[in-house]
Coordinates of N, CA, C and O in Angstrom, one line a residue:
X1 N 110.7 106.5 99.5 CA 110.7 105.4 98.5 C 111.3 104.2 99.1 O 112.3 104.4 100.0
X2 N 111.0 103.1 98.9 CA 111.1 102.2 99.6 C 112.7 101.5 98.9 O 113.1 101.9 97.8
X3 N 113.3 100.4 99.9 CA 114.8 99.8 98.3 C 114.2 98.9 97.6 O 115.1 98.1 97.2
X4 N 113.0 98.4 97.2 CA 113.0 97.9 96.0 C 112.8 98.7 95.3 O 113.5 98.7 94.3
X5 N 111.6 99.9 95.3 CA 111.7 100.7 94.0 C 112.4 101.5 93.8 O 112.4 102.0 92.6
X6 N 113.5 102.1 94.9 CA 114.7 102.7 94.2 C 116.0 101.6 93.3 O 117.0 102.0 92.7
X7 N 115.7 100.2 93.6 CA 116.8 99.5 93.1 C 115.8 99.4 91.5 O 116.4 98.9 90.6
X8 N 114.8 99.7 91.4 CA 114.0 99.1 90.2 C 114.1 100.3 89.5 O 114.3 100.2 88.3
X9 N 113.9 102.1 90.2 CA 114.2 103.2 89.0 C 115.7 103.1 88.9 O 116.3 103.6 87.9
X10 N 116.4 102.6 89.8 CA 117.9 103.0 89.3 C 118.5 101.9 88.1 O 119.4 102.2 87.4
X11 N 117.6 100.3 88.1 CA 118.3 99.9 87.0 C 117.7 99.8 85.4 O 118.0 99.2 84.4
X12 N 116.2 100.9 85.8 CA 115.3 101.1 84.5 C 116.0 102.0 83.8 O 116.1 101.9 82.6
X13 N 116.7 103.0 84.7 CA 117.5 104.2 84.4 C 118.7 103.5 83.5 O 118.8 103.2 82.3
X14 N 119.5 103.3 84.5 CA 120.9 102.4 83.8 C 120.2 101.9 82.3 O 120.4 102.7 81.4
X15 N 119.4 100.7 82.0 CA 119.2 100.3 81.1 C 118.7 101.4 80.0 O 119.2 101.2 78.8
X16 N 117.7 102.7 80.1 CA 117.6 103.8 79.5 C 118.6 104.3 79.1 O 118.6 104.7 77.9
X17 N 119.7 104.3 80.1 CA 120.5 105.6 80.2 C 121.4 104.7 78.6 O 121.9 105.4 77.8
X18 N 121.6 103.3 78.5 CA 122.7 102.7 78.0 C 121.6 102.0 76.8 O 121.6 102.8 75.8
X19 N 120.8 101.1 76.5 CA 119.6 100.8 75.8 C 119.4 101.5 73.9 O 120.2 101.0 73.1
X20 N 118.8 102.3 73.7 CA 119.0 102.7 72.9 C 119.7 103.7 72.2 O 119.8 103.7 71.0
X21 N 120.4 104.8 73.1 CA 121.2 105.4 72.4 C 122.5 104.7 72.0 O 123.2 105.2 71.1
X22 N 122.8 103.3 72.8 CA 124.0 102.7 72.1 C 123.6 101.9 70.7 O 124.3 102.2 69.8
X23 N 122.7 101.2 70.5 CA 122.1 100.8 69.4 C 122.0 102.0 68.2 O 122.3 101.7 67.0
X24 N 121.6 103.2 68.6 CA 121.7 104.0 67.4 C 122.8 104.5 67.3 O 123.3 104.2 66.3
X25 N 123.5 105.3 68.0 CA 125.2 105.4 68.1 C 126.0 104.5 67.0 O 126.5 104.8 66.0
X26 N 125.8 103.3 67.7 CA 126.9 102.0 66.8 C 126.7 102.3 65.3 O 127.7 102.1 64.5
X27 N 125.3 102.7 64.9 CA 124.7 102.6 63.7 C 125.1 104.1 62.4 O 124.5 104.3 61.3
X28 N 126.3 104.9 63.3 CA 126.2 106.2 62.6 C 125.2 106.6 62.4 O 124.5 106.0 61.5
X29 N 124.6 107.5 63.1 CA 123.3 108.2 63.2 C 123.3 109.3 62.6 O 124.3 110.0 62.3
X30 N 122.0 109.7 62.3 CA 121.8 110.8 61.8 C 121.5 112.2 62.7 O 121.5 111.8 63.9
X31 N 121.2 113.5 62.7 CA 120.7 114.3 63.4 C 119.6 114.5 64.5 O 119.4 115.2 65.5
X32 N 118.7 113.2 63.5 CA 117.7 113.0 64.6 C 117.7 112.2 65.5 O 116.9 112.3 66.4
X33 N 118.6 111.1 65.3 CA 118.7 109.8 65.7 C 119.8 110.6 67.1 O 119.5 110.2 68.3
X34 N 120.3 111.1 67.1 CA 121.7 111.6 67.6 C 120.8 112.6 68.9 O 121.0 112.4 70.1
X35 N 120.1 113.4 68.4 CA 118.9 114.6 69.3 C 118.3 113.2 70.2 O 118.8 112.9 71.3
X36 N 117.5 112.6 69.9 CA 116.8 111.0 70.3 C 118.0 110.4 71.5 O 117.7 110.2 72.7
X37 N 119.0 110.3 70.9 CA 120.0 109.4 71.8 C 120.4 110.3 73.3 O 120.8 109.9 74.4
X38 N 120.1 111.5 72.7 CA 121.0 112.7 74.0 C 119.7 112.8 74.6 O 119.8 112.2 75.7
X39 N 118.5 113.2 74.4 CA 117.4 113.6 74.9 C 117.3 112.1 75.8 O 117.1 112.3 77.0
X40 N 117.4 110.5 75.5 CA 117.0 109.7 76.3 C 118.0 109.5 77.2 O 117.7 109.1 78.3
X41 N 119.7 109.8 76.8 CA 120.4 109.5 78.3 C 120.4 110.8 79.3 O 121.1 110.7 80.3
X42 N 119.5 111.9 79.1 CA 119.7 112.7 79.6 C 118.3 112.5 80.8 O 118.3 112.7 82.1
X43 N 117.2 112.1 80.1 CA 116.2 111.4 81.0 C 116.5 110.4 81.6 O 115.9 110.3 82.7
X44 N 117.4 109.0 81.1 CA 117.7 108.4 81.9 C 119.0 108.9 83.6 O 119.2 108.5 84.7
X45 N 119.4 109.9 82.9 CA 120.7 110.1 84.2 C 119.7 111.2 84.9 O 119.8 110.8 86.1
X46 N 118.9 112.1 85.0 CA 117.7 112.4 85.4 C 117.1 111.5 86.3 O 117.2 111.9 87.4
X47 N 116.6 110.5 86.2 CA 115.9 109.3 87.2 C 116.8 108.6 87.7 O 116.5 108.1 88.8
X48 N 118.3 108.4 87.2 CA 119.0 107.9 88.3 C 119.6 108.8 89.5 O 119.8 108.6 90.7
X49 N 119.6 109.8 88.7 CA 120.0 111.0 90.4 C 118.8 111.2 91.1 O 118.7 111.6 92.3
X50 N 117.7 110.9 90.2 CA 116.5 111.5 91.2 C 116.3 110.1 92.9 O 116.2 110.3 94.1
X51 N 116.3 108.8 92.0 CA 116.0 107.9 92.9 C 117.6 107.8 93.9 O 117.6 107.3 95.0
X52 N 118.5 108.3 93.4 CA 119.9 108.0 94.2 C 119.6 109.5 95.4 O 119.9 109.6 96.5
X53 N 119.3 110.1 94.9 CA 118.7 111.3 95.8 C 117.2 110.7 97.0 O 117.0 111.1 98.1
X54 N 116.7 109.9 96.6 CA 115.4 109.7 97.8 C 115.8 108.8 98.6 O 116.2 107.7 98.3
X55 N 115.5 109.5 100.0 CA 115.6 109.3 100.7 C 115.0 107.7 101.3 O 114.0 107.3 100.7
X56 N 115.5 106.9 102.5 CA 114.9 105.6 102.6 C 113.4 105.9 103.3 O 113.3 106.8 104.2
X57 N 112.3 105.0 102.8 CA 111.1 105.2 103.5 C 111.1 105.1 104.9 O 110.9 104.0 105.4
X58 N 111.2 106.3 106.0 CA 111.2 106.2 107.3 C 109.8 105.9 108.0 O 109.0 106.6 108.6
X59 N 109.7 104.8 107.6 CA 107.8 104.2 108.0 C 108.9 103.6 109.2 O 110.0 103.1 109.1
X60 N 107.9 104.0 110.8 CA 108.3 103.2 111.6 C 106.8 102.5 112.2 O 105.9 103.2 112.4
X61 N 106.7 101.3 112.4 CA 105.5 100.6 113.3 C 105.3 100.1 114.6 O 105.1 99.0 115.0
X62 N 105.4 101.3 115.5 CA 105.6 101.1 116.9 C 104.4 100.2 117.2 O 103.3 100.5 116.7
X63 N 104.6 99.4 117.9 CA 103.2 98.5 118.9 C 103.8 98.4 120.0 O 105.0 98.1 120.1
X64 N 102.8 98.5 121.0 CA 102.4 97.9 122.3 C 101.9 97.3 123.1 O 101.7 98.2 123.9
X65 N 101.5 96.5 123.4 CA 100.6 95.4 123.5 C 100.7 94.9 125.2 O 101.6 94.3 125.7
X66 N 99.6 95.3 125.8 CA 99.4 94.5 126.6 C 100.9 95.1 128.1 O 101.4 94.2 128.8
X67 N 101.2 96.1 128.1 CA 102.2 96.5 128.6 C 101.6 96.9 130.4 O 100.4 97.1 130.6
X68 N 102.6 96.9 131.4 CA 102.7 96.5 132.6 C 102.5 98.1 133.1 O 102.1 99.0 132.3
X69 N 102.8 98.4 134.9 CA 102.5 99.7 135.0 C 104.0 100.5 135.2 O 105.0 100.0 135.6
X70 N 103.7 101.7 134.9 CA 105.0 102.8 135.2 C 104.6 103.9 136.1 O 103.7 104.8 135.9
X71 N 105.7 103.8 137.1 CA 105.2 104.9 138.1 C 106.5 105.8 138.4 O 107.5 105.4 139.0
X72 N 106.4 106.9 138.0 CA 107.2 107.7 138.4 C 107.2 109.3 139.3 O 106.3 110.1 139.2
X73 N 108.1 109.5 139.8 CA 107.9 110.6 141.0 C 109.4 111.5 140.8 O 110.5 111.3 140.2
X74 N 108.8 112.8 141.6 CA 109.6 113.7 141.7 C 110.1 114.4 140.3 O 111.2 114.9 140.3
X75 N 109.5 114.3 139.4 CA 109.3 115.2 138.0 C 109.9 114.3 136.5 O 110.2 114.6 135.3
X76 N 109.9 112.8 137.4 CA 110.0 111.9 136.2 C 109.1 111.7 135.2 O 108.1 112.5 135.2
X77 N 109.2 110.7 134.1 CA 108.4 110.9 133.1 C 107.9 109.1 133.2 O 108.5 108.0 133.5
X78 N 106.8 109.3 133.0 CA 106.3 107.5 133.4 C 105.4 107.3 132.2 O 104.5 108.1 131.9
X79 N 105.8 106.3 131.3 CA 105.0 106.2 129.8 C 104.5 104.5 129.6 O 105.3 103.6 129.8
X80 N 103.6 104.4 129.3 CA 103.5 102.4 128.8 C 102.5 102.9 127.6 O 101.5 103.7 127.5
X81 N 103.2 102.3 127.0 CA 102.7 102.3 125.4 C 103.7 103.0 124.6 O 104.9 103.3 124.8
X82 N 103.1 103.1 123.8 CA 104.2 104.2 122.7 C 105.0 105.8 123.1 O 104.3 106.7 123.5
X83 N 106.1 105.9 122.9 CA 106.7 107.8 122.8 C 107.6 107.7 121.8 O 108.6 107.1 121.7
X84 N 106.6 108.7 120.8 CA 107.3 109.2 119.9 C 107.8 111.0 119.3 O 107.2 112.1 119.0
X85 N 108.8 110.7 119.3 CA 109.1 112.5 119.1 C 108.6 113.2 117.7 O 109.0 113.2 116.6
X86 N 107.4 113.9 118.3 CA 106.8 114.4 116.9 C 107.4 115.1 115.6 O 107.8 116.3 115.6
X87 N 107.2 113.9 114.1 CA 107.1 114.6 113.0 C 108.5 113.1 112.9 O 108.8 112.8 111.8
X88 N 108.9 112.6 113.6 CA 109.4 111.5 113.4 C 108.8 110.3 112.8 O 107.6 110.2 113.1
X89 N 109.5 109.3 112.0 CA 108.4 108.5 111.5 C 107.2 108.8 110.8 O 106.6 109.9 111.1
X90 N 106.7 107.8 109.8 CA 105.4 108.2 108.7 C 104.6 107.1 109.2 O 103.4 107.1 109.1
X91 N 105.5 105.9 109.7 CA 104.4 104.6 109.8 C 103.3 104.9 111.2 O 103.0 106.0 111.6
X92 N 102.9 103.5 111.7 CA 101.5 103.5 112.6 C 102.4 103.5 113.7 O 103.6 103.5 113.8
X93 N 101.3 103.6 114.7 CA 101.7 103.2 115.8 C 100.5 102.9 116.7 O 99.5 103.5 116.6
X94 N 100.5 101.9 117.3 CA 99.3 100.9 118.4 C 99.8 100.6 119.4 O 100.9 100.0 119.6
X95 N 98.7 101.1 120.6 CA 99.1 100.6 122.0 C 97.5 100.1 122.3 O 96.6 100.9 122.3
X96 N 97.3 98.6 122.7 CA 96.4 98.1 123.2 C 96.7 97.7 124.9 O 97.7 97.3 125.5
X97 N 95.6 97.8 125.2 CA 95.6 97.2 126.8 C 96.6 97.7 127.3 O 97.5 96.9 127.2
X98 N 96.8 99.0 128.1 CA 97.9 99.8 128.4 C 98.1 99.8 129.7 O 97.1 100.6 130.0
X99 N 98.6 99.5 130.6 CA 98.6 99.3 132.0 C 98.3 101.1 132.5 O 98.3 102.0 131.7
X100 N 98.1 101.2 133.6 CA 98.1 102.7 134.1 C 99.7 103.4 134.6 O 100.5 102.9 135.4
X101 N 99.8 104.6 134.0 CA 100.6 105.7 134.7 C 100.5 106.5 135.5 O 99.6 107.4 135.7
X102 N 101.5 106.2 136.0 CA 101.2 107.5 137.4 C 102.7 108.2 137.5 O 103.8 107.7 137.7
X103 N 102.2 109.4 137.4 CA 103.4 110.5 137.7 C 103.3 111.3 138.8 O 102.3 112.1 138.9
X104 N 104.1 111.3 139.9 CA 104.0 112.7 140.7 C 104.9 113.3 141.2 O 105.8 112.7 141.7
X105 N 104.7 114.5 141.2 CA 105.7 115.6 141.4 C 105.7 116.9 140.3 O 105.1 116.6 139.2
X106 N 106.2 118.1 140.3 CA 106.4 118.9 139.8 C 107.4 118.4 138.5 O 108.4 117.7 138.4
X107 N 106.4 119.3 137.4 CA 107.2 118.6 136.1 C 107.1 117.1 135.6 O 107.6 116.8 134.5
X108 N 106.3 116.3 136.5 CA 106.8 115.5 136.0 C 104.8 115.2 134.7 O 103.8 115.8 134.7
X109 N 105.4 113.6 133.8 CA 104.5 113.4 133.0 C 104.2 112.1 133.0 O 105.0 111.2 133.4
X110 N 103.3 111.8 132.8 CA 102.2 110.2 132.8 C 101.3 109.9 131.3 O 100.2 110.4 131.0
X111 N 101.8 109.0 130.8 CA 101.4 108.5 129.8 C 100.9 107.2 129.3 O 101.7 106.3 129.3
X112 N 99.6 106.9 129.0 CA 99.1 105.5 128.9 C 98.4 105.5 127.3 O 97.3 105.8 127.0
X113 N 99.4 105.1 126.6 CA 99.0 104.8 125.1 C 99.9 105.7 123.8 O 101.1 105.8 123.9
X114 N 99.4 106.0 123.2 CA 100.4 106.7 122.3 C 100.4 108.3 122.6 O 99.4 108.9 122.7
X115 N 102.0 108.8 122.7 CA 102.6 110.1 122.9 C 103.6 110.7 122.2 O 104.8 110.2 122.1
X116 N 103.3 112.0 121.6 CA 104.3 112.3 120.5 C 104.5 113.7 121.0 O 103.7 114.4 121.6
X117 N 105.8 113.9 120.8 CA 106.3 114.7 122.0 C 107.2 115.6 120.5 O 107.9 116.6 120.7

């Protein structure tokens, strides 16, 4: 959930939570009016723990653009463009015009564009 729409359920909540059961409260209520008042601050404090519970939207937008060469030896890791560690991030990721990798040696890895590891 992104922070405007958790700042927008948590102050729809607040206003729920406080809104009309204080209006009917003030007014000595009746049984139904009273059931009405509990049932809506209970949905409002409901959506405030829900949105105070979600987590910030982990969109990330890696780019790479136009990137130079990497050359690595003896079981290094040589990458131009994007590495990302898989299941990380929800957003995009773009690698245009990627220079070439070259890896050599045992173990080692070469990467030209996007890599999720």
């Amino acid at each position: 959930m992104s922070r405007g729409w958790k700042i927008t359920v948590i102050v729809l909540a607040a206003v729920g939570i406080l809104s009309t059961p204080l209006f009917w409260l003030l007014d000595g209520p009746n049984t139904g009016q009273l059931a009405g008042a509990t049932v809506q601050a209970a949905a409002g404090i409901a959506a405030l723990v829900w949105a105070l519970l979600q987590h910030p939207a982990n969109l990330t937008q890696d780019s790479a653009t136009r990137t130079g060469r990497a050359h690595a030896t003896d079981g290094g890791t040589a990458t131009t463009g994007v590495k990302r560690t898989a299941g990380q991030g929800r957003g995009s990721a773009k690698a245009e015009g990627t220079g070439d990798a070259t890896a050599d040696g045992a173990g080692s890895n070469a990467s030209s564009g996007i890599e999720y590891r």
